[in-house]
Amino acid sequence: MNQAIRNSWIVAIALFALLFGSISYVQFFAVDSLNANPNNNRQLEMNFCGNRGPILVDGQAIAESVATKTDCKFQRKYNDPLLYAGLTGFFSKYSGQYGVESAMKDELTGTSDSALFDRIAQAFTGAQPQGRSVELTVDSKIQKLAYDSIPDGIGGSIVVMNPKTGAIIAMVSKPSYDTNLLATHNKADFDESMASLVGIPGINLFGSSAYKQLYAPGSVFKIIDTAAALESGKYKKDSILPNPAQLTFPGIEYTLPNYANGQCYTQDKASFAFALENSCNTPFASIALDLGQDAITAQAEKFGFNDNSLTLPDSVVGSRFPGSEGKLDAPALAQSAIGQRDVLSTPLEIAMMTAAIANGGKQMAPNLVQTVRTPELKTVSSLKPEVLRQSTTPEIAAQITDWMVSVVDNGIASAAAVPGVEVAGKTGTAELGDGLNNSWFTGFAPANDPEVVVTIVMPEVDVATGAQFTSPNASKLFKAVLKK
Amino acid sequence: MSQLLTVSKPRRNTELLLLVLALAMSAMANGLVNLNLGRSFDNDFYIQIAILTVLSVGFHVVLRFKAKYADPVMLPVVVALNGLGLAVIHRLDIASGDTAGTRQWMWTSLAAIAAIAVVWFLRDHRILRRYTYISLLASVILLILPLVPGISAGNVNGATVWIAIGPFTFQPGEIAKITLAMFFAGYLSSNRDLILLAGKKIGPLQLPRAQDLAPMIVAWLASVGVLVFQRDLGTSILFFGLFMVMIYVATSRISWIFIGLALIAVGGVAAYQLFPHVTRRIDVWVHALNPEYIGAAGGSFQVVEGLFGLANGGLMGTGFGQGSPDNVPLANSDMIIASIGEELGLVGLFAVISLYALFIARGFRAALGTRDAFGKLLAVGLSFAFALQCFVIIGGVTRLIPLTGLTTPFLAAGGSSLLANWIILALLLKISDAARRPIDVSAMPPSSETPPTIEPTQKEVPAP
């Protein structure tokens, strides 16, 4: 009988051994995967009330944690929220984290792997865990100027970046909103604010429209057609392109008209310079039909289209040009080649495309974070410019730069000019029907040694409004950045 | 009857020292909760610690008089577990505004007093053998009670195991665990020779006779009945495990284990096929982390929240009052292990489980040491059932096995469980007292039943 008792005891102890094993698994080996589970809002709740590090612009906090007298010890506070809502994002107990707040959360809460030793030290000294500060690449003056240059009630986005480093100098979009409304600890206030904010047309609550929203790019896409044409070897810089008043398609009723506002109708053959200066449609549609969809897709991808993995560090919505999975028929390809129909782009992607031309064909990874520092101001990491991809050859980039300079000097982007500085630019007008367009400007300066790229989009405006607020504002921003 | 060599020392002073440690730990746990959650050390704190001290020291003094040779470790282990449970329940009350803590203090007092009464009035555990069939009757009544209209509390959290009388609710199944163990111990100690010697031998397996199989069939039916009518998978596993280990110990025949496992396999497959709630339980367990199952009614939300809590605690825990154990449904009863794991970490949980293992080991030690078959069987049955209960609920919370609603002994909020487990403590203490007491034949009560059975001689090995 005693032997049977001992055997039963062994079974009981074996059951306990299994328990020790399963607890070790859950509380040690599976901790990271459980904490990272998307259904786990415990970490969020824990650091919602914690002292997160600030987000800084020019040394000033645009997001900081302020001590409260309630159980929830800290309240996240956003300064100049309208200016920075699209960059900081917000941190809500009820909806989650967005923008830099989300992308840099490990650094802001001090829980990143590199902060492990800090945490161990804190455990011994009893100090409250404190997050790291995240300094952005943004220039507050340019940010303000860019924000103010978009008229209230119309909306739009502006990206200003350094083509050589990829650093974002300014990134704004309107309509914006007060992120403090969503960071509230009060559920009822949050619900009410959320309900009224989501109703604002054109608003993007979870990151700037400049990198979260897709628009038809219109004629700025012709830069990619031009690069594809030159790269194919079938076209030379002095090739003469067909420029009919309208493009017809055998057996199909559809016709593609040339751009109505400008000089396009004056000649039925065009050089690249003339076609770009006047933003004629039919020459570029012809190029696309001649080269075929695959060539255009490949070139678009070399400039950053169809890339869904880009981060700022917040994730950037991928711009789209249909590839092998979406075969276009001839009219669709012709329309897409002039930035309509099946092609969609974020303003950031257009800025990156422009930056690649400005930087000798080398596309730099865009970046919003300059420096991460510990509470003791020790630098943990700082921006290292990184080449994303070679978009085109230096020769083609230089050639396109020349033509873009003449677009500003002689063409329809003349309002973007800055006295004493050579500016390269390209406009775009994507027709949305009912007389409304997405009005674009993208360009850089100085053309011989580019320091700044400016991309502006005014979605859903008439032609006059677009012309009023794109190129002239680009000129203002060039002047401000170059201090002219 | 084989005996282990035990130096007959009362060791009551050891118990007193351990009790002081257990009480200090309970006081500190309760104090930390108050400190970390910004509560003052009000009268309640001092009164409650005083009550626990009076109860434990009272129990200790009664043991000095009534069960001088009882195991010195079990009572301190139970006081430590119960004190920790009270601290955790108090901590969760602060988060939720509940008053479960106050009820738990009342039940703790009542349960401890009941246990003291058992030690005081039960002169010898062998007396219980007289009530073998009364125990069976009591078990049946206790198991049927939750189904009786008028006193049934209906379907609570998916199982019909509660009765409600006035404002009080009670889980009779907890007490049935003890009465069933008493019945099996009495029945098997009286009939083990018949079960052992009769029957055919096929290969290495000694098969029992059909009539000797009857109690096993009864146990199997009772377990299935609990599963079908009360929808209580955990208790069903517990009862069947209890009976299997007792018949195995009574006969030392491994064949019973195979027969039992075969019955479990049949019952398990049939239950999975026939009962949607069992199928659902298993599915929810397998797909626990699937968002569809987390969101579904009766899905895995509870167990997954518990896992998130445990992960949040990690190795060292967040500290009392620093985690969010109140996110987990039933945080102070079924899921109290997740609450402890979150705030005290893997380290704290290992300590708790070590205490359980210690308690069980001492129970088995009492079974090895006691001289009568009834005592051995009762001690093994109660200890093993206790171990199985810990395994089923803690394994359920950590997703080792599907989660079923068994209580976590001495920790979880709930009166019936406290009462039952304190009585189990009292019974094991009585049996260990008999085991460790110097042999004194005159102390044996006159037995009205069969004479003591002869145990085959076995090689002695040190106790575990």
GROMACS .gro file of N, CA and C in nm, chain A residues 37 39, chain B residues 272 276-305 307-308 329 399:
model
  111
   37ASN      N    1   0.076   4.114  -2.814
   37ASN     CA    2  -0.050   4.070  -2.876
   37ASN      C    3  -0.141   4.190  -2.901
   39ASN      N    4  -0.444   4.222  -2.904
   39ASN     CA    5  -0.562   4.230  -2.817
   39ASN      C    6  -0.526   4.269  -2.674
  756TYR      N    7  -1.701   1.510  -2.549
  756TYR     CA    8  -1.662   1.605  -2.653
  756TYR      C    9  -1.760   1.600  -2.770
  760PRO      N   10  -2.228   2.014  -2.624
  760PRO     CA   11  -2.173   2.133  -2.691
  760PRO      C   12  -2.084   2.214  -2.598
  761HIS      N   13  -2.118   2.218  -2.466
  761HIS     CA   14  -2.037   2.304  -2.380
  761HIS      C   15  -1.897   2.248  -2.360
  762VAL      N   16  -1.883   2.116  -2.370
  762VAL     CA   17  -1.750   2.056  -2.360
  762VAL      C   18  -1.672   2.082  -2.489
  763THR      N   19  -1.739   2.060  -2.602
  763THR     CA   20  -1.676   2.088  -2.732
  763THR      C   21  -1.626   2.232  -2.736
  764ARG      N   22  -1.714   2.321  -2.690
  764ARG     CA   23  -1.685   2.464  -2.691
  764ARG      C   24  -1.562   2.494  -2.603
  765ARG      N   25  -1.562   2.433  -2.483
  765ARG     CA   26  -1.449   2.451  -2.390
  765ARG      C   27  -1.315   2.417  -2.457
  766ILE      N   28  -1.316   2.303  -2.525
  766ILE     CA   29  -1.191   2.255  -2.588
  766ILE      C   30  -1.153   2.350  -2.703
  767ASP      N   31  -1.252   2.387  -2.784
  767ASP     CA   32  -1.224   2.477  -2.897
  767ASP      C   33  -1.167   2.610  -2.848
  768VAL      N   34  -1.231   2.663  -2.744
  768VAL     CA   35  -1.188   2.791  -2.689
  768VAL      C   36  -1.045   2.781  -2.637
  769TRP      N   37  -1.013   2.665  -2.580
  769TRP     CA   38  -0.878   2.644  -2.526
  769TRP      C   39  -0.775   2.640  -2.640
  770VAL      N   40  -0.809   2.564  -2.745
  770VAL     CA   41  -0.714   2.549  -2.855
  770VAL      C   42  -0.692   2.682  -2.927
  771HIS      N   43  -0.803   2.757  -2.948
  771HIS     CA   44  -0.795   2.881  -3.026
  771HIS      C   45  -0.798   3.004  -2.937
  772ALA      N   46  -0.749   2.991  -2.814
  772ALA     CA   47  -0.770   3.100  -2.715
  772ALA      C   48  -0.726   3.237  -2.767
  773LEU      N   49  -0.614   3.243  -2.837
  773LEU     CA   50  -0.560   3.374  -2.874
  773LEU      C   51  -0.619   3.428  -3.005
  774ASN      N   52  -0.706   3.350  -3.065
  774ASN     CA   53  -0.772   3.394  -3.187
  774ASN      C   54  -0.874   3.504  -3.152
  775PRO      N   55  -0.861   3.622  -3.215
  775PRO     CA   56  -0.950   3.734  -3.179
  775PRO      C   57  -1.099   3.698  -3.183
  776GLU      N   58  -1.137   3.609  -3.275
  776GLU     CA   59  -1.279   3.570  -3.282
  776GLU      C   60  -1.324   3.503  -3.154
  777TYR      N   61  -1.236   3.419  -3.098
  777TYR     CA   62  -1.272   3.349  -2.975
  777TYR      C   63  -1.264   3.441  -2.854
  778ILE      N   64  -1.173   3.540  -2.860
  778ILE     CA   65  -1.162   3.633  -2.748
  778ILE      C   66  -1.289   3.716  -2.737
  779GLY      N   67  -1.339   3.759  -2.854
  779GLY     CA   68  -1.454   3.847  -2.853
  779GLY      C   69  -1.586   3.776  -2.829
  780ALA      N   70  -1.592   3.645  -2.858
  780ALA     CA   71  -1.719   3.574  -2.853
  780ALA      C   72  -1.771   3.561  -2.709
  781ALA      N   73  -1.905   3.555  -2.696
  781ALA     CA   74  -1.964   3.527  -2.565
  781ALA      C   75  -1.925   3.385  -2.525
  782GLY      N   76  -1.882   3.370  -2.400
  782GLY     CA   77  -1.836   3.239  -2.356
  782GLY      C   78  -1.707   3.200  -2.423
  783GLY      N   79  -1.635   3.299  -2.474
  783GLY     CA   80  -1.509   3.272  -2.543
  783GLY      C   81  -1.391   3.276  -2.447
  784SER      N   82  -1.275   3.309  -2.504
  784SER     CA   83  -1.152   3.295  -2.426
  784SER      C   84  -1.108   3.426  -2.360
  785PHE      N   85  -1.198   3.526  -2.357
  785PHE     CA   86  -1.159   3.656  -2.303
  785PHE      C   87  -1.095   3.644  -2.164
  786GLN      N   88  -1.163   3.566  -2.079
  786GLN     CA   89  -1.117   3.554  -1.941
  786GLN      C   90  -0.976   3.497  -1.933
  787VAL      N   91  -0.955   3.383  -1.998
  787VAL     CA   92  -0.825   3.317  -1.986
  787VAL      C   93  -0.717   3.401  -2.054
  788VAL      N   94  -0.752   3.466  -2.165
  788VAL     CA   95  -0.652   3.547  -2.236
  788VAL      C   96  -0.616   3.671  -2.155
  789GLU      N   97  -0.715   3.735  -2.094
  789GLU     CA   98  -0.685   3.849  -2.006
  789GLU      C   99  -0.593   3.803  -1.892
  791LEU      N  100  -0.379   3.558  -1.905
  791LEU     CA  101  -0.245   3.537  -1.962
  791LEU      C  102  -0.173   3.670  -1.980
  792PHE      N  103  -0.248   3.773  -2.028
  792PHE     CA  104  -0.189   3.905  -2.045
  792PHE      C  105  -0.142   3.957  -1.909
  813PRO      N  106  -1.194   3.900  -1.566
  813PRO     CA  107  -1.319   3.862  -1.501
  813PRO      C  108  -1.294   3.756  -1.393
  883ARG      N  109  -0.334   2.807  -1.917
  883ARG     CA  110  -0.365   2.749  -2.047
  883ARG      C  111  -0.287   2.622  -2.077
   0.00000   0.00000   0.00000
